mmCIF file of C-alpha atoms in Angstrom:
data_model
loop_
_atom_site.group_PDB
_atom_site.id
_atom_site.type_symbol
_atom_site.label_atom_id
_atom_site.label_comp_id
_atom_site.label_asym_id
_atom_site.label_seq_id
_atom_site.Cartn_x
_atom_site.Cartn_y
_atom_site.Cartn_z
ATOM 1 C CA MET K 18 15.263 -48.728 -5.868
ATOM 2 C CA LYS K 19 15.783 -51.166 -9.161
ATOM 3 C CA LYS K 20 13.226 -52.652 -7.667
ATOM 4 C CA ILE K 21 11.121 -49.702 -8.005
ATOM 5 C CA PHE K 22 12.742 -49.699 -12.322
ATOM 6 C CA SER K 23 11.834 -52.536 -12.512
ATOM 7 C CA LEU K 24 7.877 -52.161 -11.212
ATOM 8 C CA LEU K 25 7.259 -49.187 -13.564
ATOM 9 C CA PHE K 26 9.142 -50.732 -16.901
ATOM 10 C CA LEU K 27 6.434 -53.921 -16.006
ATOM 11 C CA MET K 28 4.081 -51.810 -15.509
ATOM 12 C CA THR K 29 5.042 -50.151 -19.107
ATOM 13 C CA LEU K 30 4.926 -52.849 -21.240
ATOM 14 C CA ILE K 31 1.193 -54.270 -20.166
ATOM 15 C CA GLY K 32 0.382 -50.687 -21.012
ATOM 16 C CA MET K 33 1.520 -50.798 -24.583
ATOM 17 C CA LEU K 34 0.445 -54.981 -25.292
ATOM 18 C CA MET K 35 -3.199 -53.479 -23.556
ATOM 19 C CA GLY K 36 -2.463 -50.667 -26.299
ATOM 20 C CA GLY K 37 -1.580 -52.534 -29.303
ATOM 21 C CA CYS K 38 -5.121 -55.024 -27.821
ATOM 22 C CA ALA K 39 -7.307 -52.735 -28.327
ATOM 23 C CA SER K 40 -5.727 -51.219 -31.347
ATOM 24 C CA GLU K 41 -6.083 -54.971 -32.986
ATOM 25 C CA GLN K 42 -9.074 -54.756 -30.803
ATOM 26 C CA LYS K 43 -10.237 -52.362 -33.165
ATOM 27 C CA LYS K 44 -8.362 -52.808 -36.595
ATOM 28 C CA THR K 45 -10.411 -56.538 -35.972
ATOM 29 C CA GLY K 46 -13.699 -54.571 -35.953
ATOM 30 C CA ASP K 47 -13.542 -52.311 -38.155
ATOM 31 C CA SER K 48 -12.786 -55.457 -40.955
ATOM 32 C CA GLY K 49 -15.781 -56.721 -39.451
ATOM 33 C CA GLU K 50 -17.683 -54.317 -39.979
ATOM 34 C CA SER K 51 -16.784 -54.022 -43.049
ATOM 35 C CA LYS K 52 -17.387 -57.443 -43.756
ATOM 36 C CA ASN K 53 -20.200 -57.735 -42.817
ATOM 37 C CA LYS K 54 -21.360 -54.031 -44.719
ATOM 38 C CA THR K 55 -20.218 -54.967 -47.567
ATOM 39 C CA GLU K 56 -22.194 -58.446 -47.334
ATOM 40 C CA GLN K 57 -25.421 -56.520 -46.892
ATOM 41 C CA THR K 58 -24.628 -54.407 -49.443
ATOM 42 C CA ALA K 59 -25.034 -55.603 -53.452
ATOM 43 C CA VAL K 60 -21.710 -55.069 -55.814
ATOM 44 C CA PHE K 61 -21.957 -54.670 -58.999
ATOM 45 C CA PRO K 62 -21.463 -54.661 -61.926
ATOM 46 C CA LEU K 63 -23.620 -58.158 -60.580
ATOM 47 C CA LYS K 64 -25.122 -61.285 -62.879
ATOM 48 C CA VAL K 65 -27.357 -62.977 -62.457
ATOM 49 C CA LYS K 66 -29.314 -66.281 -64.457
ATOM 50 C CA ASP K 67 -32.868 -65.384 -65.240
ATOM 51 C CA ALA K 68 -35.760 -67.526 -66.640
ATOM 52 C CA SER K 69 -34.670 -67.289 -69.752
ATOM 53 C CA GLY K 70 -31.482 -69.678 -69.122
ATOM 54 C CA ASN K 71 -29.091 -66.084 -69.726
ATOM 55 C CA GLU K 72 -26.731 -64.918 -67.823
ATOM 56 C CA VAL K 73 -27.376 -60.767 -68.189
ATOM 57 C CA LYS K 74 -25.228 -58.356 -66.571
ATOM 58 C CA ILE K 75 -26.117 -55.630 -65.327
ATOM 59 C CA GLU K 76 -23.638 -52.970 -64.780
ATOM 60 C CA LYS K 77 -24.508 -50.654 -62.006
ATOM 61 C CA LYS K 78 -27.479 -50.925 -59.660
ATOM 62 C CA PRO K 79 -30.777 -49.962 -61.419
ATOM 63 C CA LYS K 80 -32.563 -46.232 -61.495
ATOM 64 C CA ARG K 81 -34.687 -46.977 -63.555
ATOM 65 C CA ILE K 82 -36.353 -50.165 -63.986
ATOM 66 C CA VAL K 83 -39.377 -50.627 -66.015
ATOM 67 C CA SER K 84 -41.812 -53.544 -64.705
ATOM 68 C CA ILE K 85 -44.121 -55.653 -68.131
ATOM 69 C CA ILE K 86 -46.382 -57.130 -65.527
ATOM 70 C CA PRO K 87 -48.018 -56.447 -62.440
ATOM 71 C CA SER K 88 -46.551 -59.347 -59.866
ATOM 72 C CA ASN K 89 -42.734 -57.939 -60.976
ATOM 73 C CA THR K 90 -43.778 -54.207 -59.804
ATOM 74 C CA GLU K 91 -45.675 -55.091 -56.484
ATOM 75 C CA THR K 92 -42.682 -57.389 -56.365
ATOM 76 C CA ALA K 93 -40.114 -54.211 -56.938
ATOM 77 C CA TYR K 94 -42.626 -52.402 -54.231
ATOM 78 C CA ALA K 95 -42.198 -54.396 -52.453
ATOM 79 C CA LEU K 96 -38.571 -54.133 -51.972
ATOM 80 C CA GLY K 97 -39.255 -50.882 -51.585
ATOM 81 C CA LEU K 98 -38.309 -49.503 -55.308
ATOM 82 C CA GLY K 99 -40.702 -47.914 -55.783
ATOM 83 C CA LYS K 100 -38.993 -44.734 -57.143
ATOM 84 C CA GLU K 101 -37.086 -46.713 -59.262
ATOM 85 C CA VAL K 102 -39.604 -48.380 -60.914
ATOM 86 C CA VAL K 103 -40.612 -45.211 -64.408
ATOM 87 C CA GLY K 104 -42.908 -47.798 -66.523
ATOM 88 C CA VAL K 105 -45.277 -50.476 -65.713
ATOM 89 C CA SER K 106 -47.964 -51.905 -68.589
ATOM 90 C CA ASP K 107 -51.788 -51.325 -68.684
ATOM 91 C CA PHE K 108 -52.771 -53.683 -65.890
ATOM 92 C CA ASP K 109 -50.884 -52.827 -63.052
ATOM 93 C CA ASN K 110 -53.822 -51.976 -59.926
ATOM 94 C CA TYR K 111 -51.984 -52.057 -57.327
ATOM 95 C CA PRO K 112 -50.383 -49.958 -55.084
ATOM 96 C CA SER K 113 -52.484 -47.274 -55.775
ATOM 97 C CA ASP K 114 -48.428 -45.461 -56.696
ATOM 98 C CA VAL K 115 -48.558 -46.835 -59.763
ATOM 99 C CA LYS K 116 -51.359 -45.123 -61.418
ATOM 100 C CA ASN K 117 -48.517 -42.512 -61.593
ATOM 101 C CA LYS K 118 -46.273 -44.604 -63.207
ATOM 102 C CA GLU K 119 -46.166 -44.070 -67.537
ATOM 103 C CA LYS K 120 -48.032 -47.010 -69.605
ATOM 104 C CA ILE K 121 -46.176 -48.882 -71.806
ATOM 105 C CA GLY K 122 -49.161 -51.075 -72.945
ATOM 106 C CA GLY K 123 -50.866 -54.281 -72.636
ATOM 107 C CA MET K 124 -51.589 -57.242 -74.131
ATOM 108 C CA GLU K 125 -49.025 -55.122 -77.293
ATOM 109 C CA PHE K 126 -45.458 -53.329 -75.864
ATOM 110 C CA ASN K 127 -44.259 -50.031 -76.578
ATOM 111 C CA VAL K 128 -41.163 -50.365 -77.536
ATOM 112 C CA GLU K 129 -40.159 -46.781 -77.928
ATOM 113 C CA LYS K 130 -41.931 -45.377 -75.421
ATOM 114 C CA ILE K 131 -40.139 -47.912 -72.785
ATOM 115 C CA LEU K 132 -37.108 -46.505 -73.787
ATOM 116 C CA SER K 133 -37.556 -43.357 -73.605
ATOM 117 C CA LEU K 134 -37.636 -43.917 -70.645
ATOM 118 C CA LYS K 135 -33.687 -44.726 -70.843
ATOM 119 C CA PRO K 136 -34.362 -48.155 -68.264
ATOM 120 C CA ASP K 137 -31.406 -50.011 -67.076
ATOM 121 C CA LEU K 138 -33.014 -52.760 -66.069
ATOM 122 C CA VAL K 139 -36.406 -54.136 -67.628
ATOM 123 C CA LEU K 140 -38.161 -56.899 -65.525
ATOM 124 C CA THR K 141 -40.211 -59.194 -67.909
ATOM 125 C CA HIS K 142 -41.825 -62.150 -67.762
ATOM 126 C CA GLU K 143 -41.514 -65.762 -69.194
ATOM 127 C CA SER K 144 -45.279 -66.111 -70.257
ATOM 128 C CA ILE K 145 -44.206 -63.915 -73.109
ATOM 129 C CA ILE K 146 -40.920 -64.790 -73.819
ATOM 130 C CA LYS K 147 -42.847 -66.208 -77.404
ATOM 131 C CA SER K 148 -44.870 -63.387 -77.917
ATOM 132 C CA ALA K 149 -42.424 -60.301 -77.256
ATOM 133 C CA ALA K 150 -39.323 -62.291 -79.183
ATOM 134 C CA ASP K 151 -39.387 -59.092 -80.568
ATOM 135 C CA LEU K 152 -39.721 -56.336 -77.887
ATOM 136 C CA HIS K 153 -36.270 -58.675 -75.745
ATOM 137 C CA LYS K 154 -34.069 -58.603 -79.105
ATOM 138 C CA GLN K 155 -34.777 -54.443 -79.591
ATOM 139 C CA LEU K 156 -34.069 -53.233 -75.905
ATOM 140 C CA GLN K 157 -30.837 -56.222 -75.634
ATOM 141 C CA ASP K 158 -29.966 -54.644 -78.889
ATOM 142 C CA ALA K 159 -30.352 -51.304 -77.234
ATOM 143 C CA GLY K 160 -27.856 -52.003 -74.185
ATOM 144 C CA ILE K 161 -30.120 -52.797 -71.578
ATOM 145 C CA PRO K 162 -29.811 -54.857 -69.371
ATOM 146 C CA VAL K 163 -33.579 -57.326 -70.230
ATOM 147 C CA VAL K 164 -34.151 -59.760 -66.562
ATOM 148 C CA VAL K 165 -37.668 -62.747 -67.286
ATOM 149 C CA VAL K 166 -38.516 -63.015 -64.190
ATOM 150 C CA ASN K 167 -40.662 -67.641 -64.568
ATOM 151 C CA ASP K 168 -43.325 -68.355 -64.483
ATOM 152 C CA ALA K 169 -44.355 -68.562 -60.811
ATOM 153 C CA GLN K 170 -46.937 -71.774 -60.480
ATOM 154 C CA SER K 171 -47.094 -72.639 -57.021
ATOM 155 C CA PHE K 172 -45.465 -70.701 -53.562
ATOM 156 C CA ASP K 173 -41.534 -72.041 -53.669
ATOM 157 C CA LYS K 174 -41.354 -71.155 -57.272
ATOM 158 C CA VAL K 175 -42.627 -67.519 -56.370
ATOM 159 C CA TYR K 176 -40.329 -67.184 -53.757
ATOM 160 C CA GLN K 177 -37.810 -67.866 -56.344
ATOM 161 C CA SER K 178 -39.677 -64.887 -58.385
ATOM 162 C CA ILE K 179 -38.840 -62.701 -55.390
ATOM 163 C CA GLU K 180 -35.617 -63.788 -54.741
ATOM 164 C CA LEU K 181 -35.215 -63.809 -58.780
ATOM 165 C CA ILE K 182 -35.589 -59.092 -58.924
ATOM 166 C CA GLY K 183 -34.116 -58.612 -55.202
ATOM 167 C CA THR K 184 -30.663 -59.868 -56.130
ATOM 168 C CA ALA K 185 -30.966 -58.272 -60.010
ATOM 169 C CA THR K 186 -32.196 -55.239 -58.096
ATOM 170 C CA GLY K 187 -29.793 -55.159 -55.335
ATOM 171 C CA GLU K 188 -32.256 -55.883 -52.991
ATOM 172 C CA LYS K 189 -31.468 -59.617 -52.193
ATOM 173 C CA ILE K 190 -31.098 -58.806 -48.324
ATOM 174 C CA LYS K 191 -34.928 -57.536 -48.283
ATOM 175 C CA ALA K 192 -36.241 -60.558 -50.857
ATOM 176 C CA ASP K 193 -34.936 -62.916 -48.383
ATOM 177 C CA GLN K 194 -37.052 -60.708 -45.821
ATOM 178 C CA LEU K 195 -40.188 -60.495 -46.971
ATOM 179 C CA ILE K 196 -39.910 -64.302 -49.071
ATOM 180 C CA ASP K 197 -39.427 -65.149 -43.996
ATOM 181 C CA GLY K 198 -42.606 -62.797 -43.172
ATOM 182 C CA MET K 199 -44.728 -64.530 -46.601
ATOM 183 C CA LYS K 200 -43.356 -67.768 -44.670
ATOM 184 C CA LYS K 201 -43.573 -66.911 -41.781
ATOM 185 C CA LYS K 202 -47.016 -65.767 -41.875
ATOM 186 C CA ILE K 203 -48.799 -69.055 -43.681
ATOM 187 C CA ALA K 204 -46.949 -70.914 -40.477
ATOM 188 C CA GLY K 205 -49.850 -69.389 -38.873
ATOM 189 C CA ILE K 206 -52.857 -69.322 -41.279
ATOM 190 C CA GLU K 207 -52.047 -73.713 -40.757
ATOM 191 C CA LYS K 208 -51.004 -73.612 -37.786
ATOM 192 C CA LYS K 209 -54.295 -72.176 -37.193
ATOM 193 C CA ALA K 210 -55.994 -74.392 -39.124
ATOM 194 C CA GLU K 211 -54.946 -77.829 -37.711
ATOM 195 C CA GLY K 212 -57.631 -77.610 -35.485
ATOM 196 C CA ILE K 213 -60.436 -77.103 -37.840
ATOM 197 C CA LYS K 214 -62.377 -80.718 -37.900
ATOM 198 C CA GLU K 215 -64.661 -80.602 -40.770
ATOM 199 C CA GLN K 216 -63.331 -79.912 -43.528
ATOM 200 C CA LYS K 217 -64.829 -78.024 -45.670
ATOM 201 C CA LYS K 218 -65.081 -78.525 -49.780
ATOM 202 C CA VAL K 219 -64.447 -75.678 -52.186
ATOM 203 C CA LEU K 220 -65.197 -75.249 -55.709
ATOM 204 C CA PHE K 221 -63.814 -71.189 -57.163
ATOM 205 C CA GLU K 222 -65.009 -69.545 -60.021
ATOM 206 C CA VAL K 223 -63.346 -67.973 -62.187
ATOM 207 C CA SER K 224 -65.082 -67.048 -64.994
ATOM 208 C CA PRO K 225 -68.966 -66.555 -65.193
ATOM 209 C CA ALA K 226 -71.656 -68.937 -67.194
ATOM 210 C CA PRO K 227 -72.357 -69.799 -69.561
ATOM 211 C CA GLU K 228 -68.117 -71.494 -69.821
ATOM 212 C CA ILE K 229 -67.319 -71.735 -66.482
ATOM 213 C CA TYR K 230 -63.739 -72.118 -65.548
ATOM 214 C CA THR K 231 -62.578 -73.262 -61.909
ATOM 215 C CA THR K 232 -58.972 -73.865 -60.849
ATOM 216 C CA GLY K 233 -57.913 -77.889 -60.591
ATOM 217 C CA LYS K 234 -54.121 -79.169 -59.294
ATOM 218 C CA ASN K 235 -51.169 -76.915 -59.970
ATOM 219 C CA THR K 236 -52.990 -73.604 -59.675
ATOM 220 C CA PHE K 237 -52.475 -70.857 -56.010
ATOM 221 C CA MET K 238 -55.799 -71.611 -55.457
ATOM 222 C CA ASP K 239 -56.282 -76.101 -54.780
ATOM 223 C CA GLU K 240 -52.232 -74.517 -52.677
ATOM 224 C CA MET K 241 -54.372 -72.508 -50.604
ATOM 225 C CA THR K 242 -56.632 -75.216 -50.264
ATOM 226 C CA GLY K 243 -54.058 -77.597 -48.964
ATOM 227 C CA ILE K 244 -53.091 -74.528 -46.085
ATOM 228 C CA ILE K 245 -56.568 -73.846 -45.107
ATOM 229 C CA HIS K 246 -57.258 -77.505 -43.910
ATOM 230 C CA ALA K 247 -59.342 -77.585 -46.918
ATOM 231 C CA LYS K 248 -60.969 -80.048 -50.125
ATOM 232 C CA ASN K 249 -60.731 -78.238 -53.954
ATOM 233 C CA ALA K 250 -63.752 -79.517 -55.161
ATOM 234 C CA ALA K 251 -62.129 -79.464 -58.592
ATOM 235 C CA GLY K 252 -59.328 -80.647 -57.252
ATOM 236 C CA ASP K 253 -59.277 -84.047 -59.344
ATOM 237 C CA GLN K 254 -58.757 -81.497 -62.563
ATOM 238 C CA ASN K 255 -55.169 -80.115 -63.668
ATOM 239 C CA GLY K 256 -54.799 -76.136 -64.030
ATOM 240 C CA TRP K 257 -57.097 -73.952 -65.272
ATOM 241 C CA VAL K 258 -60.365 -76.253 -66.328
ATOM 242 C CA LYS K 259 -63.983 -75.548 -68.223
ATOM 243 C CA LEU K 260 -66.768 -77.429 -66.472
ATOM 244 C CA ASP K 261 -70.113 -77.631 -67.161
ATOM 245 C CA GLN K 262 -72.726 -76.755 -64.910
ATOM 246 C CA GLU K 263 -73.727 -81.286 -64.716
ATOM 247 C CA ALA K 264 -70.359 -81.765 -62.872
ATOM 248 C CA MET K 265 -70.324 -78.518 -60.124
ATOM 249 C CA ILE K 266 -73.335 -79.528 -59.342
ATOM 250 C CA LYS K 267 -72.165 -83.143 -59.523
ATOM 251 C CA HIS K 268 -68.847 -81.589 -57.135
ATOM 252 C CA ASN K 269 -71.122 -80.132 -54.366
ATOM 253 C CA PRO K 270 -69.159 -77.479 -52.757
ATOM 254 C CA ASP K 271 -69.878 -76.005 -49.271
ATOM 255 C CA VAL K 272 -68.336 -72.803 -50.079
ATOM 256 C CA ILE K 273 -68.411 -71.249 -53.810
ATOM 257 C CA ILE K 274 -65.216 -68.830 -54.503
ATOM 258 C CA THR K 275 -65.771 -66.149 -57.101
ATOM 259 C CA THR K 276 -63.096 -64.116 -58.838
ATOM 260 C CA TYR K 277 -64.677 -61.383 -60.918
ATOM 261 C CA GLY K 278 -67.911 -60.148 -59.019
ATOM 262 C CA GLY K 279 -70.533 -63.053 -59.501
ATOM 263 C CA SER K 280 -71.996 -64.076 -55.970
ATOM 264 C CA LYS K 281 -75.399 -63.448 -57.489
ATOM 265 C CA GLN K 282 -75.607 -64.751 -59.882
ATOM 266 C CA VAL K 283 -74.410 -68.188 -58.534
ATOM 267 C CA LEU K 284 -76.878 -67.478 -55.717
ATOM 268 C CA ASP K 285 -79.901 -66.808 -58.605
ATOM 269 C CA ARG K 286 -77.829 -70.088 -61.104
ATOM 270 C CA LYS K 287 -81.220 -72.158 -62.397
ATOM 271 C CA GLY K 288 -80.953 -75.676 -60.818
ATOM 272 C CA TRP K 289 -78.253 -74.817 -58.359
ATOM 273 C CA GLN K 290 -80.529 -74.591 -55.245
ATOM 274 C CA ASP K 291 -79.858 -77.872 -53.103
ATOM 275 C CA VAL K 292 -76.189 -77.256 -53.853
ATOM 276 C CA LYS K 293 -74.686 -77.099 -49.958
ATOM 277 C CA ALA K 294 -73.516 -73.472 -50.579
ATOM 278 C CA VAL K 295 -75.947 -72.247 -52.391
ATOM 279 C CA LYS K 296 -78.781 -72.962 -49.959
ATOM 280 C CA ASN K 297 -76.723 -71.802 -47.053
ATOM 281 C CA LYS K 298 -75.409 -68.879 -48.842
ATOM 282 C CA ARG K 299 -72.253 -69.354 -48.100
ATOM 283 C CA VAL K 300 -71.160 -67.572 -52.011
ATOM 284 C CA PHE K 301 -69.025 -64.887 -51.946
ATOM 285 C CA ASP K 302 -66.520 -63.075 -53.892
ATOM 286 C CA VAL K 303 -63.076 -62.964 -53.414
ATOM 287 C CA ASN K 304 -60.313 -60.157 -54.925
ATOM 288 C CA THR K 305 -59.040 -61.351 -57.821
ATOM 289 C CA ASP K 306 -55.635 -61.000 -57.596
ATOM 290 C CA LEU K 307 -54.670 -61.946 -54.279
ATOM 291 C CA LEU K 308 -55.452 -65.590 -54.814
ATOM 292 C CA THR K 309 -54.033 -65.445 -58.706
ATOM 293 C CA ARG K 310 -51.292 -62.695 -59.242
ATOM 294 C CA SER K 311 -47.849 -64.721 -58.253
ATOM 295 C CA GLY K 312 -46.445 -61.288 -56.541
ATOM 296 C CA PRO K 313 -46.234 -60.855 -52.731
ATOM 297 C CA ARG K 314 -50.289 -61.137 -51.125
ATOM 298 C CA LEU K 315 -50.473 -63.873 -52.360
ATOM 299 C CA ALA K 316 -49.917 -64.914 -48.221
ATOM 300 C CA GLU K 317 -52.603 -61.946 -47.772
ATOM 301 C CA GLY K 318 -54.764 -64.290 -50.109
ATOM 302 C CA VAL K 319 -54.752 -67.722 -48.044
ATOM 303 C CA GLU K 320 -55.843 -65.517 -45.714
ATOM 304 C CA GLU K 321 -58.302 -63.527 -47.139
ATOM 305 C CA LEU K 322 -59.249 -67.145 -48.400
ATOM 306 C CA ALA K 323 -58.947 -68.941 -45.132
ATOM 307 C CA LYS K 324 -61.539 -66.029 -42.596
ATOM 308 C CA THR K 325 -64.156 -66.562 -45.910
ATOM 309 C CA VAL K 326 -64.266 -70.379 -45.473
ATOM 310 C CA TYR K 327 -63.947 -70.356 -41.598
ATOM 311 C CA PRO K 328 -64.700 -67.830 -40.143
ATOM 312 C CA GLU K 329 -65.294 -69.142 -37.227
ATOM 313 C CA THR K 330 -62.276 -70.334 -36.215
ATOM 314 C CA PHE K 331 -60.146 -67.024 -39.034
ATOM 315 C CA LYS K 332 -62.122 -64.458 -37.697
ATOM 316 C CA LYS K 333 -61.238 -65.280 -34.223
#
């Protein structure tokens, strides 16, 4: 009998211990889930340091966003914030839903219009800090958080822009996923380009004659040519530069890309008949926004350029 009681006592003790462990495990699991959820959800209020060097405090997750420049708008939409965007610039054209948004100006901004939209976040841009200094001050004086996004001139800087907008809007995880997707797409293009043996020389025309402008180093288009294993014909220049026609003919590019829809104009241009690209009818128009707008579609721009320059490799 004593043995039976001892056995029953032991079984009861084991049951209690197991129950305690299960309860502790449940608590630990709940804590883990809670921690994971906290990591995935931004905690407001929060502070971000923007491109102007200012530390901007954002009290709550923005529900009404005004975007001053198209690249900011595209990024906000890519982060799933289309409904939150209530105002955009006159130059915004993507995605198509922007046509339904209130317009707040182009070269000059309508401060009263912006204030009437009651934004809880305004995404502005480093390129207009000086020209729109009064706008920034009036918005800040009105107590509206203004985040200045960096003027990105490289893919790495674009990733920084996306991260900043993602952090300010409480969508940091989506921003990281967006950046990761862009990097993977570009890495895939680079990998495919490794098999290209004959490197093509590409000349970009971003404005027509008589004042022809092209792009040199420190531009997205120059970086893109490197990714697809091509050579920028004006790679010895810096930034956006004006070249005379004689200099452009001397470059003798294999491919000419226009960003203003001027391929026919180039093909019919006098004195260009012996340029390889013209002779072989390798002059093409490409959507300028895909090649120059510092937003999430730049990866698509790389792919479009690759298909245009090396169709035999990238259109398979």
